[in-house]
Short mmCIF file of C-alpha atoms and ligand atoms in Angstrom, two decimals:
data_model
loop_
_atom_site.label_atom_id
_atom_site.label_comp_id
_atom_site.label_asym_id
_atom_site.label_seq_id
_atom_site.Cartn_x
_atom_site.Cartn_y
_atom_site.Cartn_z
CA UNK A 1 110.56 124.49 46.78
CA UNK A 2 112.18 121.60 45.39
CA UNK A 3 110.34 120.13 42.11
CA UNK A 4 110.57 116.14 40.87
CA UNK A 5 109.78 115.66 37.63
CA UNK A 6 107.67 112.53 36.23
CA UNK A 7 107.99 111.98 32.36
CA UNK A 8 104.81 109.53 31.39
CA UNK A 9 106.76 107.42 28.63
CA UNK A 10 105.21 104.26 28.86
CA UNK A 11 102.79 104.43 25.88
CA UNK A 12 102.91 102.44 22.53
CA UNK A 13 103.87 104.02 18.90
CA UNK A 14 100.43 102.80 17.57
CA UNK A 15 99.07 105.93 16.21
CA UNK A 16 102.42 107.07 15.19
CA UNK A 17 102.75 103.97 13.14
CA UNK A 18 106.38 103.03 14.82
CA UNK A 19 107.60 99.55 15.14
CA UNK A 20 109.15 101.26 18.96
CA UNK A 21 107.43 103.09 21.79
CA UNK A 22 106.29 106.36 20.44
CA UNK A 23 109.05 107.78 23.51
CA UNK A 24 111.98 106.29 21.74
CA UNK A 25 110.94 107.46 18.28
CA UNK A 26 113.90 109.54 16.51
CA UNK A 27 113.39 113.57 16.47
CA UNK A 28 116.38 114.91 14.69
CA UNK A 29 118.34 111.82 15.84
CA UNK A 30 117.55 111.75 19.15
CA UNK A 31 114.40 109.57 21.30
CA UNK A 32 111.60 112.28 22.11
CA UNK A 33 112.05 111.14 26.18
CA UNK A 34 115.60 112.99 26.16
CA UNK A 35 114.12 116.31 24.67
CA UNK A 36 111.35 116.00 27.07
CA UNK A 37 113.67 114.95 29.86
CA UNK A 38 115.62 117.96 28.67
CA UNK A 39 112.91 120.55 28.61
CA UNK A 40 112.07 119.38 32.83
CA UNK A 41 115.67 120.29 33.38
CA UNK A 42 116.08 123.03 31.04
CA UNK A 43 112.96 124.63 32.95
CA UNK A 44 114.15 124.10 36.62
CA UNK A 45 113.63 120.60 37.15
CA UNK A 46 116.24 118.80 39.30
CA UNK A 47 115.58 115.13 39.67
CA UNK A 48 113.88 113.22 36.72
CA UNK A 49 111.72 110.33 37.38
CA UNK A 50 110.56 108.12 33.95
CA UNK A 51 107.67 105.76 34.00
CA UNK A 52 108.90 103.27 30.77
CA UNK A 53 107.51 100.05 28.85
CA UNK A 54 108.15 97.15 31.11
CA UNK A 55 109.51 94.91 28.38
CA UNK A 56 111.72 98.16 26.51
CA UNK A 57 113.45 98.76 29.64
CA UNK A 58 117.27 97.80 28.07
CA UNK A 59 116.39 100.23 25.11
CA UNK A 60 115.32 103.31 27.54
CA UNK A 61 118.40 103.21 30.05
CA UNK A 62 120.55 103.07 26.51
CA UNK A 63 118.54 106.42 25.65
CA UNK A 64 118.51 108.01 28.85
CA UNK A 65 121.72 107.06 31.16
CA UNK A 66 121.87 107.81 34.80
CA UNK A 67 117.90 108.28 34.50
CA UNK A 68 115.87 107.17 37.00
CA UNK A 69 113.26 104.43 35.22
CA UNK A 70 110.63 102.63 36.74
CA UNK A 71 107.77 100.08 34.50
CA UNK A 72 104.89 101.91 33.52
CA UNK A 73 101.07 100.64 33.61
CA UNK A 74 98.44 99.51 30.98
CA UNK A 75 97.21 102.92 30.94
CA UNK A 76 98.78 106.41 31.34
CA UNK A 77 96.98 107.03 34.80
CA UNK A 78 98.84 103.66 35.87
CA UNK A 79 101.90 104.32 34.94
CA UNK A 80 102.04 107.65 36.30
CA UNK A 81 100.51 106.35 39.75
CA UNK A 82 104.16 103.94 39.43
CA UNK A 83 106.52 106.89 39.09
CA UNK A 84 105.12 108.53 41.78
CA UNK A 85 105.58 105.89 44.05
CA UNK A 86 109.29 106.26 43.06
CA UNK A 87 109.40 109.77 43.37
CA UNK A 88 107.96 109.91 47.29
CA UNK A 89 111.18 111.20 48.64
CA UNK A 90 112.47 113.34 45.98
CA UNK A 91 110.68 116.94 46.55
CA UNK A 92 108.06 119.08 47.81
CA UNK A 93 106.38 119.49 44.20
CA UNK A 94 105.95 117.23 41.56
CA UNK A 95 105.30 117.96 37.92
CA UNK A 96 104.25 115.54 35.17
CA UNK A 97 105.52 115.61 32.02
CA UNK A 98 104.18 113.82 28.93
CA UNK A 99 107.14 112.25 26.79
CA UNK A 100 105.02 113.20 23.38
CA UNK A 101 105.74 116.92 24.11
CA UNK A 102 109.06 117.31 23.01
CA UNK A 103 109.78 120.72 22.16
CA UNK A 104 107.94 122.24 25.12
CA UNK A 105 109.57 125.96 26.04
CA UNK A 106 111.75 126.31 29.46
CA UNK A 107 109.57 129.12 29.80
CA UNK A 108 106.80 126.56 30.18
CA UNK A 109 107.91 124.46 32.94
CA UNK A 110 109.09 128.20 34.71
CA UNK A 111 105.67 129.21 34.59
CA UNK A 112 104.23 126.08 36.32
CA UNK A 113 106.44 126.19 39.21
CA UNK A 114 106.29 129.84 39.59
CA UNK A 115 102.47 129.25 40.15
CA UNK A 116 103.31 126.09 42.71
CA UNK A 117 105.85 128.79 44.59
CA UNK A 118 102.81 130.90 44.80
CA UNK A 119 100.85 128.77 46.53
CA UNK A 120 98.87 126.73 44.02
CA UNK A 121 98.27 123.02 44.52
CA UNK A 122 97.84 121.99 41.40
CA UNK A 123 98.26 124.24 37.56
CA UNK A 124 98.34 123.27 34.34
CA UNK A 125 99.91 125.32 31.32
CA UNK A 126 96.71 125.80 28.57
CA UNK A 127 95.90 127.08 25.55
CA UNK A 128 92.64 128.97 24.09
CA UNK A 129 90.46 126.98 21.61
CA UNK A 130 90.32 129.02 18.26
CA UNK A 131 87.74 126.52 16.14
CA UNK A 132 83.92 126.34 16.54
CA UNK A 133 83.42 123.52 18.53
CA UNK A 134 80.55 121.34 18.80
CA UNK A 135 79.32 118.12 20.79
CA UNK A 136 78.71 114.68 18.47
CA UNK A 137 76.25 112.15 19.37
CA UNK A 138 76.80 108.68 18.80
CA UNK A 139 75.48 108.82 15.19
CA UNK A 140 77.89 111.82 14.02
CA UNK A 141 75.38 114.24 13.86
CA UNK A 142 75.96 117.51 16.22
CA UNK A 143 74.05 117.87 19.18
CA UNK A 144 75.06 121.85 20.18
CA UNK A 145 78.19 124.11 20.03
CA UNK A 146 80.51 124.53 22.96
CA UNK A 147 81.33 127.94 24.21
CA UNK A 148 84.64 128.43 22.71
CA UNK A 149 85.61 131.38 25.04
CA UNK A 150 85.19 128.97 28.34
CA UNK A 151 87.34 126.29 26.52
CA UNK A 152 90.59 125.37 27.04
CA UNK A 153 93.16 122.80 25.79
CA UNK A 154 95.39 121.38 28.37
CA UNK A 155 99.29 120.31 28.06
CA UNK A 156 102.04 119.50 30.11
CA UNK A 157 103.63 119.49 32.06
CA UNK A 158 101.36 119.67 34.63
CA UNK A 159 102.55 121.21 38.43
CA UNK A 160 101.08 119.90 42.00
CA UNK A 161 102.10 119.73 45.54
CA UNK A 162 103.46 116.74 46.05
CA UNK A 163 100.99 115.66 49.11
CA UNK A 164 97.92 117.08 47.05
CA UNK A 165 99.06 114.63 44.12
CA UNK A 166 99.64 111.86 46.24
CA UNK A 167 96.87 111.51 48.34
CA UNK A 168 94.23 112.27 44.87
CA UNK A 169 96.49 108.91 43.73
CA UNK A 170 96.05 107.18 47.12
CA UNK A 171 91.86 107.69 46.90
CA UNK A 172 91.79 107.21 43.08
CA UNK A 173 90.01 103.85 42.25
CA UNK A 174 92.94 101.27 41.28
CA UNK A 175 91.78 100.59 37.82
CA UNK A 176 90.83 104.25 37.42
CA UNK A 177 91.73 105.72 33.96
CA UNK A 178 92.05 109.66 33.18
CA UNK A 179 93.94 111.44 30.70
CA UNK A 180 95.78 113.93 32.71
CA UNK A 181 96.78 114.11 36.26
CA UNK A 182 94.87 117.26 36.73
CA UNK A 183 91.44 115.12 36.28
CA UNK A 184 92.57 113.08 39.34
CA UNK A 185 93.09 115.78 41.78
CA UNK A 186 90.29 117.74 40.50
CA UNK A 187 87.78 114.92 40.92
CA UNK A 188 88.69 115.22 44.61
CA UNK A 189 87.62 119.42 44.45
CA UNK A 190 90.81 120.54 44.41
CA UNK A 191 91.56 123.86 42.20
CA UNK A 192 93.57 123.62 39.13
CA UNK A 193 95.08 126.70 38.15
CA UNK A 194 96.26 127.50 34.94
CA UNK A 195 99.27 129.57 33.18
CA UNK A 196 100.14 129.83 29.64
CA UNK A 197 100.67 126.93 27.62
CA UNK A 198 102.83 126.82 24.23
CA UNK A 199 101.99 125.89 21.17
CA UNK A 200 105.73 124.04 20.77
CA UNK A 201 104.45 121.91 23.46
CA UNK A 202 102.13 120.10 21.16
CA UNK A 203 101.96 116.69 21.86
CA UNK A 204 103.31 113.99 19.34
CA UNK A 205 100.64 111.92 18.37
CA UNK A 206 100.27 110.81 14.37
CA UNK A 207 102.75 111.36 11.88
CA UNK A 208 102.01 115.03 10.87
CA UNK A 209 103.16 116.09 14.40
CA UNK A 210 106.64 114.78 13.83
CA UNK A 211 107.16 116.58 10.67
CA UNK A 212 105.69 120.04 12.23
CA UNK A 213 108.47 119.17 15.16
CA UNK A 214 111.45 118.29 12.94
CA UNK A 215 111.22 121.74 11.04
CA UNK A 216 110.34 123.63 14.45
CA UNK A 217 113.76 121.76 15.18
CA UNK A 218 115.18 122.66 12.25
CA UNK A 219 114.51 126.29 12.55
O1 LIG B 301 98.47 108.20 24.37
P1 LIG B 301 98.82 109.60 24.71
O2 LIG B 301 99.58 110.31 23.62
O3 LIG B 301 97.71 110.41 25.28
O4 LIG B 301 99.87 109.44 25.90
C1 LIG B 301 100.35 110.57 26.61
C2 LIG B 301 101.63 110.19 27.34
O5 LIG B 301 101.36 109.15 28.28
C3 LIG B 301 102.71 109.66 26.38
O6 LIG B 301 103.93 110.35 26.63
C4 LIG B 301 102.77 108.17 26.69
O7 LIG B 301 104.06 107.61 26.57
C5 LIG B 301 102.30 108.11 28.15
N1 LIG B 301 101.69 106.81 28.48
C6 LIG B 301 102.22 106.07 29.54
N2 LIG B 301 101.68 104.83 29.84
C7 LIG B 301 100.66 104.32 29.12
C8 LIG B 301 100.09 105.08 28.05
C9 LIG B 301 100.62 106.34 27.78
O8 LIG B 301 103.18 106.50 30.19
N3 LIG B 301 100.20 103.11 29.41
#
């Protein structure tokens, strides 16, 4: 099995509060694309496929040299739908890797293409859900609690046979918008498997998160 990896990188720094893409945002001097470029490789991943900001283009290649870059969308499921395009040749499984997940484990990515290598079409790497959680209505005040033990919280990067992936793309409605790639193949009734995620593969989303993953750095 030979594995392409798709790093989604094309997103703003808004909630971080950066004046830069959130991808190209300094963790212990260096953008959080490499590490997560890194963490593909360091796990198995051969080729390397980034989906960047259209108009940041100069600034990624400077960050990640010899990197294959292609312009990302208005929206995550669009710029992932781009890479993938680029990636058609490049291997029999594809996994998709958020740039905001910096610190994610080797063991992580090992894990998802173990379960692709046995046969799965599409897995993602999760973690149990350890707080009461409820449902909101639109006026804040709870309408019921979830059932903790049947919950899940999903990270990256996320594993799928390449055709699987591409043809869940190919019927998705163009302006469709999802939050994961496992949402697209799954609206199409294809299993997602899971395998264990990490909680160093937290994604990078306000400030707080890039002070947890400097000292995890640090460490
Ligand atoms: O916004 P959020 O943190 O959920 O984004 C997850 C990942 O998707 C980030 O790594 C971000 O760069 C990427 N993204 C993208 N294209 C967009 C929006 C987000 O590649 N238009």
């Amino acid at each position: 099995m030979h594995a392409v990896g798709i790093v989604a990188a094309a997103g703003s720094g808004l909630r971080l509060g950066a004046d830069l893409p959130k991808a190209l945002v300094p963790l212990a001097g260096r953008p959080l694309v490499a590490w997560s470029v890194d963490a593909l490789r360091a796990g198995g991943v051969t080729e390397v496929v980034v989906a960047v900001p259209a108009a940041e283009r100069a600034a990624f290649e400077a960050a990640l040299p010899g990197v294959r870059l292609v312009d990302g969308g208005a929206t995550r499921t669009a710029s992932v739908r781009a890479a993938l395009a680029a990636a058609q040749d490049l291997g029999d499984a594809v996994l998709v890797h958020d740039a905001a997940r910096p610190l994610t484990p080797p063991a992580v990515v090992a894990r998802v293409l173990a379960a692709l290598a046995d046969g799965a079409r599409a897995v993602v790497p999760v973690l149990p859900v350890v707080d009461t959680t409820v449902a909101v209505g639109p006026d804040g005040v709870v309408t019921g609690a979830l059932p903790r033990e049947q919950l899940r919280r999903v990270q990256t990067p996320q594993g799928f046979d390449r055709a699987t992936l591409v043809q869940a793309y190919d019927r998705l409605p163009a302006d469709a918008e999802l939050t994961d790639d496992a949402a697209v193949v799954h609206t199409f009734g294809i299993a997602v498997q899971t395998v264990a995620g990490d909680e160093r593969a937290a994604k990078i989303t306000v400030t707080h998160d890039l002070v947890l993953a400097e000292q995890q750095v640090r460490r």
